CSV table of C-alpha atoms and ligand atoms in Angstrom, one decimal:
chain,number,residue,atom,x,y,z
A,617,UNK,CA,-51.7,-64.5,86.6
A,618,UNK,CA,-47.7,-62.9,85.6
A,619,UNK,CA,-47.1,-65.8,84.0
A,620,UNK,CA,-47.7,-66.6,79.9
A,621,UNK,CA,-47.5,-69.3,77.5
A,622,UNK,CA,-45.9,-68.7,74.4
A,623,UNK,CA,-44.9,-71.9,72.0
A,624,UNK,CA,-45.6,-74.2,75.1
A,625,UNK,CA,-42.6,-72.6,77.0
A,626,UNK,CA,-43.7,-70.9,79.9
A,627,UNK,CA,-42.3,-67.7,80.7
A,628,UNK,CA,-42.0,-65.5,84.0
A,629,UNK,CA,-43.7,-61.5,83.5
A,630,UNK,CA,-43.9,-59.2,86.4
A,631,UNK,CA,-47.0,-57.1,86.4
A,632,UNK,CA,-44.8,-54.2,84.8
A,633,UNK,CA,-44.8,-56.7,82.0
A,634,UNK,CA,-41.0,-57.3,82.4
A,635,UNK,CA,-39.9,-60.8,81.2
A,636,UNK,CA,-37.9,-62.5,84.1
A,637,UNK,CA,-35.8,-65.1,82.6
A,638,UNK,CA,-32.3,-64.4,84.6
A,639,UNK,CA,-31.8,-65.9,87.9
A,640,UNK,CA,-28.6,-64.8,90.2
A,641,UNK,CA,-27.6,-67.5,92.6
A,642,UNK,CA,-26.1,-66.9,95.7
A,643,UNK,CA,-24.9,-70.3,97.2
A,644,UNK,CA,-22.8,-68.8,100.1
A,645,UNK,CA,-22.8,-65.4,102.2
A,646,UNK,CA,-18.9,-66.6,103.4
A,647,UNK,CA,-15.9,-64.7,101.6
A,648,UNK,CA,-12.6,-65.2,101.7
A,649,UNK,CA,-12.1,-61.7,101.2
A,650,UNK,CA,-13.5,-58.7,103.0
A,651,UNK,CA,-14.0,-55.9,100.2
A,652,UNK,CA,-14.7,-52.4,101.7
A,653,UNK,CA,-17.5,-51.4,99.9
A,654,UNK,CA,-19.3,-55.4,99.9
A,655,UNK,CA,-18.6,-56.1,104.2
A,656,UNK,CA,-17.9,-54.2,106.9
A,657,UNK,CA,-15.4,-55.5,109.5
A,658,UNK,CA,-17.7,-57.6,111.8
A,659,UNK,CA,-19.6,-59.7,110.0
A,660,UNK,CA,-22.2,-62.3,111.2
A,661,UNK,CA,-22.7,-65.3,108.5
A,662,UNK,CA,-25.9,-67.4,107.9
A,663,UNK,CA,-25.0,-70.2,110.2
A,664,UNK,CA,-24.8,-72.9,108.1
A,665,UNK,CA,-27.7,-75.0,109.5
A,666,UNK,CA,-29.6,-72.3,107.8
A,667,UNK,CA,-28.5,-72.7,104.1
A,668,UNK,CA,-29.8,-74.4,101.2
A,669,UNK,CA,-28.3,-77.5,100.4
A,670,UNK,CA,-26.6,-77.8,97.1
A,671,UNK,CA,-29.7,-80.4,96.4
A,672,UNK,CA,-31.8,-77.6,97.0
A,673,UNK,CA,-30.3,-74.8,95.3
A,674,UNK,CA,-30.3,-77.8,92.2
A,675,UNK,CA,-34.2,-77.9,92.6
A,676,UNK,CA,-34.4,-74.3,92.7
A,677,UNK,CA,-32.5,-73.7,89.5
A,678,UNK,CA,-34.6,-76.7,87.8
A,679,UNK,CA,-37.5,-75.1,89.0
A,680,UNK,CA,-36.5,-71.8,87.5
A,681,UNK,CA,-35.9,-73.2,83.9
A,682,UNK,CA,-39.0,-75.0,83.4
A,683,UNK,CA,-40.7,-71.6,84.1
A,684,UNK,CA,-38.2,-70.3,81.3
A,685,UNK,CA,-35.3,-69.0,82.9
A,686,UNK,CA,-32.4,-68.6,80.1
A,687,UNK,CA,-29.7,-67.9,82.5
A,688,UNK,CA,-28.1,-68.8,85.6
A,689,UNK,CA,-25.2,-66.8,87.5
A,690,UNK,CA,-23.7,-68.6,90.6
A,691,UNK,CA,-22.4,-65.7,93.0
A,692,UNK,CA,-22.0,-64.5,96.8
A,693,UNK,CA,-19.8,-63.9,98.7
A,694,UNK,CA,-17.3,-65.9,97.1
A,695,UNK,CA,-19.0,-68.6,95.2
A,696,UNK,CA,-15.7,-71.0,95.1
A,697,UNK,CA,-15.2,-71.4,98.5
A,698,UNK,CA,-18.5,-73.2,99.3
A,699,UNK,CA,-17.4,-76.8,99.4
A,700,UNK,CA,-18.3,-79.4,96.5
A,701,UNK,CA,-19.9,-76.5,94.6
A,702,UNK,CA,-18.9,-78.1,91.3
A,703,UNK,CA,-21.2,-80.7,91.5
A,704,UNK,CA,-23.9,-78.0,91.9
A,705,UNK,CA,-22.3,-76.4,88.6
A,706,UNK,CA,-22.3,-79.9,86.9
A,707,UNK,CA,-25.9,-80.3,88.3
A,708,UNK,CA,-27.1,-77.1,87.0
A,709,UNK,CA,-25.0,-77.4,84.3
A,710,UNK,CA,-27.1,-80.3,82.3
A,711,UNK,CA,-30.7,-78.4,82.7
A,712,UNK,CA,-32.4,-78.3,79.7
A,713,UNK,CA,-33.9,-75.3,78.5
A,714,UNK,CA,-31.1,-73.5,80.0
A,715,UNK,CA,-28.9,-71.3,77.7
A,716,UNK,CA,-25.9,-70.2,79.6
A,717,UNK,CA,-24.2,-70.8,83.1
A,718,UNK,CA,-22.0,-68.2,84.2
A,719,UNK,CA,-20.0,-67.4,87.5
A,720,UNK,CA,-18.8,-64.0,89.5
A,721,UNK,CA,-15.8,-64.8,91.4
A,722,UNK,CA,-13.3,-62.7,93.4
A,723,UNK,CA,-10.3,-65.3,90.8
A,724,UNK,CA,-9.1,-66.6,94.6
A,725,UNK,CA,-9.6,-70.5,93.8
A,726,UNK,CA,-9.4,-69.9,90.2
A,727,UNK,CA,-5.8,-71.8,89.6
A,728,UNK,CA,-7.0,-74.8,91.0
A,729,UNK,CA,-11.0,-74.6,89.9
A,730,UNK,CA,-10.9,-72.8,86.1
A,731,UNK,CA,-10.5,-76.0,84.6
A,732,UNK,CA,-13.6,-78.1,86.6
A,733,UNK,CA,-15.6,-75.1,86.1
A,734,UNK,CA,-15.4,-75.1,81.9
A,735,UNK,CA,-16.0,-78.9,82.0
A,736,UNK,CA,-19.1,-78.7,84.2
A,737,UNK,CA,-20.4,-76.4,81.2
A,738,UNK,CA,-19.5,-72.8,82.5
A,739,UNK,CA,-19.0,-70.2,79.7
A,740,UNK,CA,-18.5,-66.9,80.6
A,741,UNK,CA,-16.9,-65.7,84.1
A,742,UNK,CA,-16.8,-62.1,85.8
A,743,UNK,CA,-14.1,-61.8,88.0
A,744,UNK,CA,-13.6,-58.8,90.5
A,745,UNK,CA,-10.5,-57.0,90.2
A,746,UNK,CA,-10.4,-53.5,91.7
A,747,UNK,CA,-6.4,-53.2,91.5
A,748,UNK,CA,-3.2,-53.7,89.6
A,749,UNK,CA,-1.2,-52.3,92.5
A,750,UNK,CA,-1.0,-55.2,95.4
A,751,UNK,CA,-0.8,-52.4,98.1
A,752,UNK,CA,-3.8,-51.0,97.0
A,753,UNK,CA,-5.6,-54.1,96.2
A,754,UNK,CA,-4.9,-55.1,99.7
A,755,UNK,CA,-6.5,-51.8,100.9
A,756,UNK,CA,-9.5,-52.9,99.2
A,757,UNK,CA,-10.2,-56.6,99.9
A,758,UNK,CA,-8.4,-55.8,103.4
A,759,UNK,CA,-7.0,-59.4,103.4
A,760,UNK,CA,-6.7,-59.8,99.4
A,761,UNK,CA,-3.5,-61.1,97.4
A,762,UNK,CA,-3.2,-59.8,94.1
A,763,UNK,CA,-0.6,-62.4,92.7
A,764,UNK,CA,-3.3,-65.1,93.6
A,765,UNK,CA,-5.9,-63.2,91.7
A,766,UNK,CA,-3.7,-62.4,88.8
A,767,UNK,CA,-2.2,-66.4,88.5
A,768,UNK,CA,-6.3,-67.0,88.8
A,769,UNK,CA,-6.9,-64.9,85.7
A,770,UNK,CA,-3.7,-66.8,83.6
A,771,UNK,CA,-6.3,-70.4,84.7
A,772,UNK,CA,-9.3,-68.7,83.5
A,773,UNK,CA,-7.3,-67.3,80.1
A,774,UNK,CA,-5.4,-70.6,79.6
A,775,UNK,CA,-8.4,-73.0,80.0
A,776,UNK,CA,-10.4,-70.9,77.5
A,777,UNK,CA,-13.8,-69.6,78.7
A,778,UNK,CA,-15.6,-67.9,75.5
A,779,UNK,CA,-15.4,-64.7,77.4
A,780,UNK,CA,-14.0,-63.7,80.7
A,781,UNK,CA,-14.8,-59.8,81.8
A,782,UNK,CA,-13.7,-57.8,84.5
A,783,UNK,CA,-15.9,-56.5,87.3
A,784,UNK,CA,-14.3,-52.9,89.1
A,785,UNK,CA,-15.6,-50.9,91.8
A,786,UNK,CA,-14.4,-47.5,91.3
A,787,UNK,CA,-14.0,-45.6,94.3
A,788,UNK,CA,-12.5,-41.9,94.2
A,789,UNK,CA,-9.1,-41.5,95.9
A,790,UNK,CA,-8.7,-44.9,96.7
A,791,UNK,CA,-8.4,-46.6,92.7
A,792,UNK,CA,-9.8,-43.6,90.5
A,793,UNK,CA,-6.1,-43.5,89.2
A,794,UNK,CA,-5.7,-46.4,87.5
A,795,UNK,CA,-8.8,-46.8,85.5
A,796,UNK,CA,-6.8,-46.6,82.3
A,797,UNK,CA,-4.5,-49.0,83.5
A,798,UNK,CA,-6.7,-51.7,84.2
A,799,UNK,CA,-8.4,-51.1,81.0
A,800,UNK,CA,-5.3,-51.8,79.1
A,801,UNK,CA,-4.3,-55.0,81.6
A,802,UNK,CA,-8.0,-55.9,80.4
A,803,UNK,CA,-7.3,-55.3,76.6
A,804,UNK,CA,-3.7,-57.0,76.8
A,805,UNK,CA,-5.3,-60.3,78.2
A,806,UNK,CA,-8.8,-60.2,75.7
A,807,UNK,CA,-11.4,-60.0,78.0
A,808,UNK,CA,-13.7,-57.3,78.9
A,809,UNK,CA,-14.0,-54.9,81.7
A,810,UNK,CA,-17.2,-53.0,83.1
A,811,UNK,CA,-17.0,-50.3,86.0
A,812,UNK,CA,-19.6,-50.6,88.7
A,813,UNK,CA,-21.1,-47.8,90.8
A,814,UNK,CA,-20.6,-48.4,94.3
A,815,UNK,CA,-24.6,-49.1,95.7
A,816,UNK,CA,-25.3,-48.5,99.3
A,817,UNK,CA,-25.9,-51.5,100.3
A,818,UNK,CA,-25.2,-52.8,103.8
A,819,UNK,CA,-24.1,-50.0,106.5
A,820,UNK,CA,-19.9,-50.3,106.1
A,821,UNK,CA,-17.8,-48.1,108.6
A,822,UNK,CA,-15.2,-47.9,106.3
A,823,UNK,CA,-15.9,-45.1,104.7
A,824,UNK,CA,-18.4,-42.6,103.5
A,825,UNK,CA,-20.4,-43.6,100.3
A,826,UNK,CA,-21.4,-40.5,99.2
A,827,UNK,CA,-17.9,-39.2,100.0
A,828,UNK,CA,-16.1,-42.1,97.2
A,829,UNK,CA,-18.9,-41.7,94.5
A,830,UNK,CA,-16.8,-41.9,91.3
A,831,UNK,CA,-19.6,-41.7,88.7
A,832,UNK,CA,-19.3,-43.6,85.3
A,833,UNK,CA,-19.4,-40.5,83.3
A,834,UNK,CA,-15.5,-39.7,85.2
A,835,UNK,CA,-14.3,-42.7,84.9
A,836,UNK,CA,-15.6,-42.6,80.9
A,837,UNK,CA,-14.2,-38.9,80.9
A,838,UNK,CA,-10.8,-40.2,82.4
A,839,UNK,CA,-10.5,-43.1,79.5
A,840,UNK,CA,-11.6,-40.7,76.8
A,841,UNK,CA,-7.8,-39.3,77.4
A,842,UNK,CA,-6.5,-43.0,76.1
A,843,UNK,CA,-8.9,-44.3,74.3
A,844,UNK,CA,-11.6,-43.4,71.7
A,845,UNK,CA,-15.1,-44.8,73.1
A,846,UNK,CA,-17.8,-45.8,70.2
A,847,UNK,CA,-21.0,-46.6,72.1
A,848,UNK,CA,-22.7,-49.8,70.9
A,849,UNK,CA,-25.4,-51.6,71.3
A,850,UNK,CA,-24.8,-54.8,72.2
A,851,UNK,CA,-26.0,-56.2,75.6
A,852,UNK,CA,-25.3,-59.0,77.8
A,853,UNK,CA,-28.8,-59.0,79.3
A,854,UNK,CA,-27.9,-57.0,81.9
A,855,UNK,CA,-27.8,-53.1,82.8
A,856,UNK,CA,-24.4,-52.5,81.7
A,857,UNK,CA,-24.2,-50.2,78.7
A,858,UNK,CA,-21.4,-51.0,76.5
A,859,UNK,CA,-18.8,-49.2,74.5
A,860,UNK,CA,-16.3,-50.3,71.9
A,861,UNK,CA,-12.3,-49.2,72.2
A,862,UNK,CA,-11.4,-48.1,68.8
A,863,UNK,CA,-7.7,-48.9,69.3
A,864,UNK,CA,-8.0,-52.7,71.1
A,865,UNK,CA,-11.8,-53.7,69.9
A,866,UNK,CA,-12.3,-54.2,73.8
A,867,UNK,CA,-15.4,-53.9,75.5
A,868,UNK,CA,-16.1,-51.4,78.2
A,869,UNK,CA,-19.1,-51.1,80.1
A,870,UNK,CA,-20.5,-48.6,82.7
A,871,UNK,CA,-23.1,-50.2,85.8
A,872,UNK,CA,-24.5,-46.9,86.5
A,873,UNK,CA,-27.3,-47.6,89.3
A,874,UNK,CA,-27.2,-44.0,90.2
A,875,UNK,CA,-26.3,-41.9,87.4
A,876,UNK,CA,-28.2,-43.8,84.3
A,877,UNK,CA,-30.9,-46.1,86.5
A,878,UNK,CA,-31.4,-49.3,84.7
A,879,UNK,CA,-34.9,-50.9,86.7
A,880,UNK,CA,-37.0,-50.8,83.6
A,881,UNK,CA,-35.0,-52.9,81.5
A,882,UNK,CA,-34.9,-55.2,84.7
A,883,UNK,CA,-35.3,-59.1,83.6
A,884,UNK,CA,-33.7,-61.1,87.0
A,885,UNK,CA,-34.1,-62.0,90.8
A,886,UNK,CA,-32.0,-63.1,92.8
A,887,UNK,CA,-31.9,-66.0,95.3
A,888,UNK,CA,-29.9,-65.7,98.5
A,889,UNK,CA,-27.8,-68.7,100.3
A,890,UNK,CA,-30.9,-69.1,102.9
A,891,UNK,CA,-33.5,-69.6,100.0
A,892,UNK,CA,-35.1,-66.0,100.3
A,893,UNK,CA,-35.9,-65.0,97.0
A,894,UNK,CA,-35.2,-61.5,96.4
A,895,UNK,CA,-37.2,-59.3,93.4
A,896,UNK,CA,-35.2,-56.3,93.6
A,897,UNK,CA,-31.6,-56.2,94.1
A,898,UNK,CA,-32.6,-52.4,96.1
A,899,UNK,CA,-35.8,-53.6,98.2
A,900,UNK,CA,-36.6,-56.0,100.9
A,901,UNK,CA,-39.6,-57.2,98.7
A,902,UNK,CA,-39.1,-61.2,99.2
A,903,UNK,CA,-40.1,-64.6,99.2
A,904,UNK,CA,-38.8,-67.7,101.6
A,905,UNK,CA,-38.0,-70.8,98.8
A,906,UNK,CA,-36.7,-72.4,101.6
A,907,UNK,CA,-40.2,-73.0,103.3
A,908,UNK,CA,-41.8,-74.1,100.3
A,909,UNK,CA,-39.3,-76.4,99.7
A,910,UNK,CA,-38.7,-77.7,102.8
A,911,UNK,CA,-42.8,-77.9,103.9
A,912,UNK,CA,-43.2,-79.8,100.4
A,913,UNK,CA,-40.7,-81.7,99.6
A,914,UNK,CA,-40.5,-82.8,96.5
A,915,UNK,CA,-43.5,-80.9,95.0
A,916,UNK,CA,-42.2,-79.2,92.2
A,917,UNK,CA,-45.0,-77.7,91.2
A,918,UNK,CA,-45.5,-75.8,94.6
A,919,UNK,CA,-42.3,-74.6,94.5
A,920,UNK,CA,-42.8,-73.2,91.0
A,921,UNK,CA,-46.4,-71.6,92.3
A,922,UNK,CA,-44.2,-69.7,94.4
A,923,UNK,CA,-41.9,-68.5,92.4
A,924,UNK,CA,-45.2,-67.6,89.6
A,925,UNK,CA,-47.0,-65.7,92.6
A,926,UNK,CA,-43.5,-63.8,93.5
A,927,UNK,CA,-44.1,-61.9,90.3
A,928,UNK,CA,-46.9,-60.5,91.8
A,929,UNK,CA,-44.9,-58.1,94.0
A,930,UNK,CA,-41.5,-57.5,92.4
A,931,UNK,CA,-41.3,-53.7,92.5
A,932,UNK,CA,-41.0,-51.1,90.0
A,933,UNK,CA,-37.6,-50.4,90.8
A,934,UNK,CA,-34.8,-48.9,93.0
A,935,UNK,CA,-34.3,-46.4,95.1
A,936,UNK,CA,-30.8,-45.3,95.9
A,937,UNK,CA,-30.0,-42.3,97.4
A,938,UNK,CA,-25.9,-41.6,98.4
A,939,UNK,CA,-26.9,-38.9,100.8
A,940,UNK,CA,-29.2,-40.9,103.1
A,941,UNK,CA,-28.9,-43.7,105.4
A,942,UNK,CA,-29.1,-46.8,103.4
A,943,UNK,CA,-32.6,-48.3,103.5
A,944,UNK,CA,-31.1,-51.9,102.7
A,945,UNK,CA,-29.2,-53.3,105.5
A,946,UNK,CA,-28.4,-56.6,103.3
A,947,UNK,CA,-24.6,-56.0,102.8
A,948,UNK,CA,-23.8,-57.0,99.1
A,949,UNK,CA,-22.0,-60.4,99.8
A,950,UNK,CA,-25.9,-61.7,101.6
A,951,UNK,CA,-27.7,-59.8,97.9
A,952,UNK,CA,-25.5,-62.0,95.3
A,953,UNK,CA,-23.9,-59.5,93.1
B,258,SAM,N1,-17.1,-62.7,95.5
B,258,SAM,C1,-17.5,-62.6,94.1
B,258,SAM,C2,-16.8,-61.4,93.5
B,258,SAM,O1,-16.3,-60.5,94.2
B,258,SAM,O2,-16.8,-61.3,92.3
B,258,SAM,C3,-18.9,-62.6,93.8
B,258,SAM,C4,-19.8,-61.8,94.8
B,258,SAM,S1,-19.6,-60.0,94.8
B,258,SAM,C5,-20.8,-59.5,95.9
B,258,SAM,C6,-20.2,-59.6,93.2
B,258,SAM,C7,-19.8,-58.2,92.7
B,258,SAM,O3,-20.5,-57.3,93.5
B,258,SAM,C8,-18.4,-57.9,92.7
B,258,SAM,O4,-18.0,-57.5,91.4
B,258,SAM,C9,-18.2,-56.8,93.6
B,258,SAM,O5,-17.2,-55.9,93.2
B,258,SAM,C10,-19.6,-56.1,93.6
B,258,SAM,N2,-20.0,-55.4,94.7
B,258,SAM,C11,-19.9,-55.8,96.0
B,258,SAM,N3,-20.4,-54.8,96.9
B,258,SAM,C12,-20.8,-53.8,96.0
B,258,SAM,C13,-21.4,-52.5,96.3
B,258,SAM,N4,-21.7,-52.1,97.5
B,258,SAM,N5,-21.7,-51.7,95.2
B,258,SAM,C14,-21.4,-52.2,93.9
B,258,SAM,N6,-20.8,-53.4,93.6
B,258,SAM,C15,-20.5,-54.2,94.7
B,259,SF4,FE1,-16.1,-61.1,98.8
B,259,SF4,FE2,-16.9,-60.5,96.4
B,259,SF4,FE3,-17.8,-59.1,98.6
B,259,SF4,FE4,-15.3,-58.8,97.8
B,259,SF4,S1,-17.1,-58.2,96.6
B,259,SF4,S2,-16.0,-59.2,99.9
B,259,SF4,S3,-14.8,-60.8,97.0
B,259,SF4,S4,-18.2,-61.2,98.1
């Protein structure tokens, strides 16, 4: 069996002998933005008959950290809109076993939730900003208002999370430009900022993927011009490779799914709104919590046979390819980014 013992704790280990102790949550497909790269125009949501319940997801999560799960990260769509979700943080919050509970969030409901969200234990947030210009940011989220995001950010910064970092989808003619900028908006406010590499996932008819690519070694080249770069090696337990800014002690870091793949450091799944547990954020490779739960309920240790066997078959890695058709047809917001 993928699963080991080590001081009584027990821990979760694909059969690539990968540890698995990072769980992404994602408690609702719904957005109240429509990013370009994450949706295309038309979407169909989960109906809503056909999500967990927040009790659910709780179980889920308890479930997760009794097979050793360290971390939990609450995501979506956008995580904030999904009503009473702060009892779900508080919930998940007081798990023992677990080390840290942190949140990606477009910063939309940020003004009115920063402060709920510290006190139900949260730590460190991500929040998506692809844009200091409010045309341009509107571009991008399609229905997006900067000012909201920004006054979001001040909540986050004035409540005092340990860390808040940026999240930025770099897409060529479209934000390429103001890389540098954001990187100083980020340094000027203390927080950290790391560029993503936009992954084909979802078919978007907005524009061509392959077309936007703006790799991390351009967007590094482009910041270079600013800023001098010293590589370190710290880690946040995820793929991002970090760099230090000489001049600001800031943190950049590079998500680089296609230019520097990242699948054999790999250490999470990821749990969608319907309960399908995914084992690869670039492969269909599943399996349905929801079921288990729901054809034993309250049988804990079914539902953590489930999640023991799931190690069986999560795959080696990813395989993105720009040029192609994508092969995953879950659009990011369904995945839990
Ligand atoms: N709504 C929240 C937000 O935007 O932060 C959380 C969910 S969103 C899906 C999580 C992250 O995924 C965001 O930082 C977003 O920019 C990123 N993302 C969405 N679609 C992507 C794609 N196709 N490629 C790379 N990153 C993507
Ligand atoms: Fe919503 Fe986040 Fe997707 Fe943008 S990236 S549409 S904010 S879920």
């Amino acid at each position: 069996m993928d699963v080991k013992t080590n001081n009584q704790q027990e821990v979760l280990i694909d059969k690539f002998n990968r540890i698995v102790d990072y769980v992404r949550i994602s408690v609702t497909d719904r957005c109240d933005f429509r990013c370009v790269y994450c949706m295309d125009d038309e979407m169909q949501f989960v109906p809503r008959a056909q999500l967990l319940t927040l009790e659910e997801i709780s179980k889920i999560a308890q479930a997760f950290t009794e097979l050793g799960v360290k971390r939990i990260r609450i995501t979506g769509g956008e995580p904030l809109i999904r009503r009473n979700v702060i009892q779900l943080f508080e919930d998940i919050g007081q798990l023992p076993g677990l080390d840290e509970l942190v949140l990606t969030t477009n910063g939309s409901q940020l003004t009115k939730l920063a402060q709920p969200l510290k006190d139900a234990g949260v730590k460190r947030i991500n929040i998506s900003l692809d844009s200091l210009d409010a045309e341009k940011f509107k571009n991008i989220t399609r229905v997006g208002e900067l000012d909201k995001v920004i006054a979001g950010i001040d909540a986050a910064i004035a409540v005092g999370f340990e860390k808040i970092k940026l999240n930025t989808v770099i897409l060529k003619n479209r934000n390429h430009d103001e890389v540098i900028d954001l990187v100083r908006y980020a340094s000027d406010q203390g927080m950290d900022i790391s560029f993503i590499e936009e992954m084909p996932l979802g078919v978007i008819g907005d524009h061509d993927r392959a077309e936007v690519f703006y790799s991390s070694d351009e967007i590094k080249n482009d910041l270079e011009k600013a800023f001098t770069l010293v590589p370190t090696t710290e880690t946040t337990g995820g793929p991002s490779k970090y760099y230090k800014l000489t001049e600001t002690g800031t943190r950049v870091g590079f998500i680089s799914p296609h230019s520097h793949n990242f699948c054999e450091l790999c250490n999470r799944v990821r749990l969608t709104c319907e309960g399908r547990l995914l084992l690869c954020l670039g492969q269909e490779h599943s399996v349905d919590l929801r079921k288990t739960l729901r054809s034993y309920p309250g049988d804990m240790e079914k539902l953590k046979q489930a999640i023991r066997d799931s190690m069986l078959i999560k795959p080696k890695g990813h395989d993105f390819n720009l040029t192609e058709k994508p092969i995953i047809f879950r659009h990011m917001n369904v995945t839990g980014g």
